[in-house]
PDB file of C-alpha atoms in Angstrom:
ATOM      1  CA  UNK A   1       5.542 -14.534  -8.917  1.00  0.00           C
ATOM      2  CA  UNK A   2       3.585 -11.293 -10.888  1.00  0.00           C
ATOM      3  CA  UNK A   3       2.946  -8.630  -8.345  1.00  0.00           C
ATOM      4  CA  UNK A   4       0.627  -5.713  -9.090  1.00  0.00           C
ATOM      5  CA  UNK A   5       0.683  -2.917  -6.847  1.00  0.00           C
ATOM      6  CA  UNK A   6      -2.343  -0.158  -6.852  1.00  0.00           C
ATOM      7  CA  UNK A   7      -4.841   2.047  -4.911  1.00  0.00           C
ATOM      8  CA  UNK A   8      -1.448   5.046  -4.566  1.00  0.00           C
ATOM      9  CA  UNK A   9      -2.829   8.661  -4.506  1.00  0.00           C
ATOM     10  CA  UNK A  10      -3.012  12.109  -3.030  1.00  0.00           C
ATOM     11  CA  UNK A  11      -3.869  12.673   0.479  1.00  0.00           C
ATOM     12  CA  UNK A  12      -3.522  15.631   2.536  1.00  0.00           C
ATOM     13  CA  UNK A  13      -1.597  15.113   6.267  1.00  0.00           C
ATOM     14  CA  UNK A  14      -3.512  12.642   8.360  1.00  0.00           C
ATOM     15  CA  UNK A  15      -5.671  10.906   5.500  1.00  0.00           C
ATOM     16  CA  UNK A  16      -5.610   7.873   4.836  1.00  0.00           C
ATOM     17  CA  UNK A  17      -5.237   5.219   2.058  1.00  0.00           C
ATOM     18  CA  UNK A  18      -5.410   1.801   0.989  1.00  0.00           C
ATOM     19  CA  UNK A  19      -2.475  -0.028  -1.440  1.00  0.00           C
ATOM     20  CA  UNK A  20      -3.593  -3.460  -2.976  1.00  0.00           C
ATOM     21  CA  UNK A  21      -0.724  -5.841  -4.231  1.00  0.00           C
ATOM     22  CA  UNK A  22      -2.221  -8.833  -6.481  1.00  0.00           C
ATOM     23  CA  UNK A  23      -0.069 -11.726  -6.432  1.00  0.00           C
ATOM     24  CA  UNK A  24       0.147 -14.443  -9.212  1.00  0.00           C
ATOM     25  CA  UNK A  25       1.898 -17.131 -10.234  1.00  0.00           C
ATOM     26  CA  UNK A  26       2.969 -19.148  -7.580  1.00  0.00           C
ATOM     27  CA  UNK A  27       1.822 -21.127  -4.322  1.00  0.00           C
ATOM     28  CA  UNK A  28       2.581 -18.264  -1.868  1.00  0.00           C
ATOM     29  CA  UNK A  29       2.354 -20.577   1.454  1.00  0.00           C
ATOM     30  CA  UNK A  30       5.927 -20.358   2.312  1.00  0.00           C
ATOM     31  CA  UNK A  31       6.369 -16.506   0.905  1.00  0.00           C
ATOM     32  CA  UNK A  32       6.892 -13.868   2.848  1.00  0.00           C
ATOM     33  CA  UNK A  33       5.152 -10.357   1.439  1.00  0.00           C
ATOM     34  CA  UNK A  34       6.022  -7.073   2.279  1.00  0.00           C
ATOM     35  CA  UNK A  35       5.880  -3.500   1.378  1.00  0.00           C
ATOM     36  CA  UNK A  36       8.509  -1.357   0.985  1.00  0.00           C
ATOM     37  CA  UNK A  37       8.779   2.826  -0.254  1.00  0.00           C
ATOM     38  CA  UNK A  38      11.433   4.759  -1.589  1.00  0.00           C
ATOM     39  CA  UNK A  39      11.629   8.342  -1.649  1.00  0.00           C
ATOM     40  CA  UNK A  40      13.118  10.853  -3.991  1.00  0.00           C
ATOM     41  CA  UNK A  41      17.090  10.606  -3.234  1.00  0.00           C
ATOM     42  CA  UNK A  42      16.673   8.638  -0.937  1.00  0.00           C
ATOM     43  CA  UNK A  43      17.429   4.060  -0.170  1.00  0.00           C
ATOM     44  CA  UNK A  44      14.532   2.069  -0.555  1.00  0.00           C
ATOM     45  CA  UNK A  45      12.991   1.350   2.671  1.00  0.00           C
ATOM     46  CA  UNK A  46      11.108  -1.347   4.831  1.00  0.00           C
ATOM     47  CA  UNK A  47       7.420  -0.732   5.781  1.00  0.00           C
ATOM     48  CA  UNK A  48       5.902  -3.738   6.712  1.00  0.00           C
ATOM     49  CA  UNK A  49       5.783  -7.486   6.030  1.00  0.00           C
ATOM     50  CA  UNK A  50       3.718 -10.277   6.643  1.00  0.00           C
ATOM     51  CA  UNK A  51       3.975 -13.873   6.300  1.00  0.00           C
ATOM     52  CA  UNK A  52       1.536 -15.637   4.115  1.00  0.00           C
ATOM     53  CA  UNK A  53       1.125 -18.995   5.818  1.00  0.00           C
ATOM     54  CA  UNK A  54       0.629 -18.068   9.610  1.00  0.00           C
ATOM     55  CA  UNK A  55       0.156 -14.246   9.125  1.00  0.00           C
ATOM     56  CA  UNK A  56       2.497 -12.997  11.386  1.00  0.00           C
ATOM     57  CA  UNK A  57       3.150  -8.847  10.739  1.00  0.00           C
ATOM     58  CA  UNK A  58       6.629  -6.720  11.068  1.00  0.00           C
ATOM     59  CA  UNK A  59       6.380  -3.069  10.881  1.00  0.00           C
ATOM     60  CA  UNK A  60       9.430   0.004  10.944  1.00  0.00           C
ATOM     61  CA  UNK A  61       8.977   1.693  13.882  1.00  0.00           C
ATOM     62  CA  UNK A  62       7.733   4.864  12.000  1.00  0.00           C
ATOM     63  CA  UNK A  63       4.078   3.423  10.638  1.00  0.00           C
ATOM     64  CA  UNK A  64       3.702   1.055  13.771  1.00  0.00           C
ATOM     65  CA  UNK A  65       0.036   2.139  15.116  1.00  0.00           C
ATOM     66  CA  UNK A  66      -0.750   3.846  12.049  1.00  0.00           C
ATOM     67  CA  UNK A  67      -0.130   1.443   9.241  1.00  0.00           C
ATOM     68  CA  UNK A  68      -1.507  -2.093   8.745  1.00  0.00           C
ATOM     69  CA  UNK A  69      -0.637  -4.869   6.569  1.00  0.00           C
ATOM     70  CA  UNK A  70      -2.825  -7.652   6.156  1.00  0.00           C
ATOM     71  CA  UNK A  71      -3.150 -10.664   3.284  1.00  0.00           C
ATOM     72  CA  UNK A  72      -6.084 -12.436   1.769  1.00  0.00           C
ATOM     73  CA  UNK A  73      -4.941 -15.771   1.091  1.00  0.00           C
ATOM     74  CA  UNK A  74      -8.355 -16.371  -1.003  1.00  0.00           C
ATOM     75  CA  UNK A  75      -7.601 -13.509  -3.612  1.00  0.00           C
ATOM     76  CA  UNK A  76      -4.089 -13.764  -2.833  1.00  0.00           C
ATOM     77  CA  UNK A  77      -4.186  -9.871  -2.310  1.00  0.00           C
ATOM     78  CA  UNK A  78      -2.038  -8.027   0.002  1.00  0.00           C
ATOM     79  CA  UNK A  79      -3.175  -4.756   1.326  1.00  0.00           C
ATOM     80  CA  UNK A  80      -1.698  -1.632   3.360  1.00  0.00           C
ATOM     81  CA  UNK A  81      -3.913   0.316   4.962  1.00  0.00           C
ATOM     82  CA  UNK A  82      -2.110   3.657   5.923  1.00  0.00           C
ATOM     83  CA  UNK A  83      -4.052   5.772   8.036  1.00  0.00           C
ATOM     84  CA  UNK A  84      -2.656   8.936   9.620  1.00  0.00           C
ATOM     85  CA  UNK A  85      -0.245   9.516   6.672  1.00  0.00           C
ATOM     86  CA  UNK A  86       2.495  12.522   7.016  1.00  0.00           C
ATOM     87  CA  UNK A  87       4.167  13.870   4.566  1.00  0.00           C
ATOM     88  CA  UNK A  88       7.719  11.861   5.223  1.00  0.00           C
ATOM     89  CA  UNK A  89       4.978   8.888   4.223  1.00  0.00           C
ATOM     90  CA  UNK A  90       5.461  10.262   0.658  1.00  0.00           C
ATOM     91  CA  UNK A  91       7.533   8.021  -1.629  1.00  0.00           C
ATOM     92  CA  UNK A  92       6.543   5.118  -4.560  1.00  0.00           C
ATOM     93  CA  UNK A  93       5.652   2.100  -2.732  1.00  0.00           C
ATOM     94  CA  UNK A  94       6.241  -1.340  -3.532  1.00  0.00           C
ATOM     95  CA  UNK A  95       4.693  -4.361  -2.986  1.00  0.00           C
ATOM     96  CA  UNK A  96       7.468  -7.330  -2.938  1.00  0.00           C
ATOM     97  CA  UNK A  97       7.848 -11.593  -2.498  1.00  0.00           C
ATOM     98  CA  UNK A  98      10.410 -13.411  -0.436  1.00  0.00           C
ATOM     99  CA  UNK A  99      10.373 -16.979  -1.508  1.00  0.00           C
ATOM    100  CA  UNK A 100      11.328 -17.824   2.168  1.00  0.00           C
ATOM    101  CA  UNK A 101      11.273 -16.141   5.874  1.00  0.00           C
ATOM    102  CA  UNK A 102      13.823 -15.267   7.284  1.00  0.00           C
ATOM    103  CA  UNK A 103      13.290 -13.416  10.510  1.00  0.00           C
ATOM    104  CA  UNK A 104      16.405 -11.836  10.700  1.00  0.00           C
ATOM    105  CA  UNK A 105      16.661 -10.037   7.319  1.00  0.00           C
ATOM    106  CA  UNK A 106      13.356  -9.836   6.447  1.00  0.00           C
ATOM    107  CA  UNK A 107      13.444  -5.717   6.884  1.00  0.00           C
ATOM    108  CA  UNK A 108      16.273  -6.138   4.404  1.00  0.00           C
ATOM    109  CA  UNK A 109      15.177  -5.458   0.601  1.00  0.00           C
ATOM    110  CA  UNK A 110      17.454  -9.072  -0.057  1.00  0.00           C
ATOM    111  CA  UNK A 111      15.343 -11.569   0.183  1.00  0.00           C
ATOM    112  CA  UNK A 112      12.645 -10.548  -1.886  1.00  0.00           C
ATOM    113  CA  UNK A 113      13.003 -12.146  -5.141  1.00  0.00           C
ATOM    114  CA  UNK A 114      10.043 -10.468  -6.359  1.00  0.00           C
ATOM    115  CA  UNK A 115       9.164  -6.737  -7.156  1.00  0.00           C
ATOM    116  CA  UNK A 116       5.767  -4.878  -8.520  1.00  0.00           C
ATOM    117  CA  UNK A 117       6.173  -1.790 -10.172  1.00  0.00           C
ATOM    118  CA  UNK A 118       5.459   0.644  -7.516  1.00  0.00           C
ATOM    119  CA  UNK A 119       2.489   2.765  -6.844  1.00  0.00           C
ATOM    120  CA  UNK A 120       2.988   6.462  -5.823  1.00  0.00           C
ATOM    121  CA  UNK A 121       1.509   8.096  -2.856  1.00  0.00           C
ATOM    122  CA  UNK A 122       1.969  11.823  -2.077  1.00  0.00           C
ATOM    123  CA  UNK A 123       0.577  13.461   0.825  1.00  0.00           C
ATOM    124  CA  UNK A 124       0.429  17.011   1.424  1.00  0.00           C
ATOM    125  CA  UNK A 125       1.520  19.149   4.411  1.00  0.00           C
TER     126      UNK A 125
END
């Protein structure tokens, strides 16, 4: 699977912005797809996921209510739509593939076979 992550940016403190991750490559109907950020100095970390097939979403508790992943299994395009950014929201995103769900480790970086390069967002206090 070829991910391509875009749509990163500037934003001041509670703007909003859109990242687009193009998947290619393979059938994604058993895939899991999520998004993940890592800041300067610090682990990469679990924003959201959501399952290709049946579209089921997991968020961290920090962007739940203000971030939303979604999937368009037409364009096999996965999107994050981050409204009401702050700037601990800063950090290079990525946009990642796990061949297979499951539940219990899919906040964990592991499964996810598949990595696109990152996108930067950086929002200003």
């Amino acid at each position: 699977v070829q991910l391509q992550a875009s749509g990163g940016g500037l934003v001041q403190a509670g703007g909003s912005l859109s990242l687009s991750c193009a998947a290619s490559g393979r059938t994604l109907s058993s895939y899991v797809m999520g998004w993940f950020r890592q800041a300067p100095g610090k682990e990469r970390e679990f924003v959201a996921a959501v399952k290709w097939s049946a579209g089921f979403t997991y968020y961290t508790d920090s962007v739940k209510g203000r971030f939303t992943i979604s999937r368009d299994k037409i364009k096999n395009m996965v999107y994050l739509q981050m409204n009401s950014l702050k700037p601990e929201d800063a950090a290079v995103y990525y946009c990642a593939a796990a061949p297979r769900s499951i539940l219990t480790m899919i906040r964990s970086p592991s499964p996810y076979h598949y990595w696109g390069q990152g996108t930067q967002v950086t929002v200003s206090s």
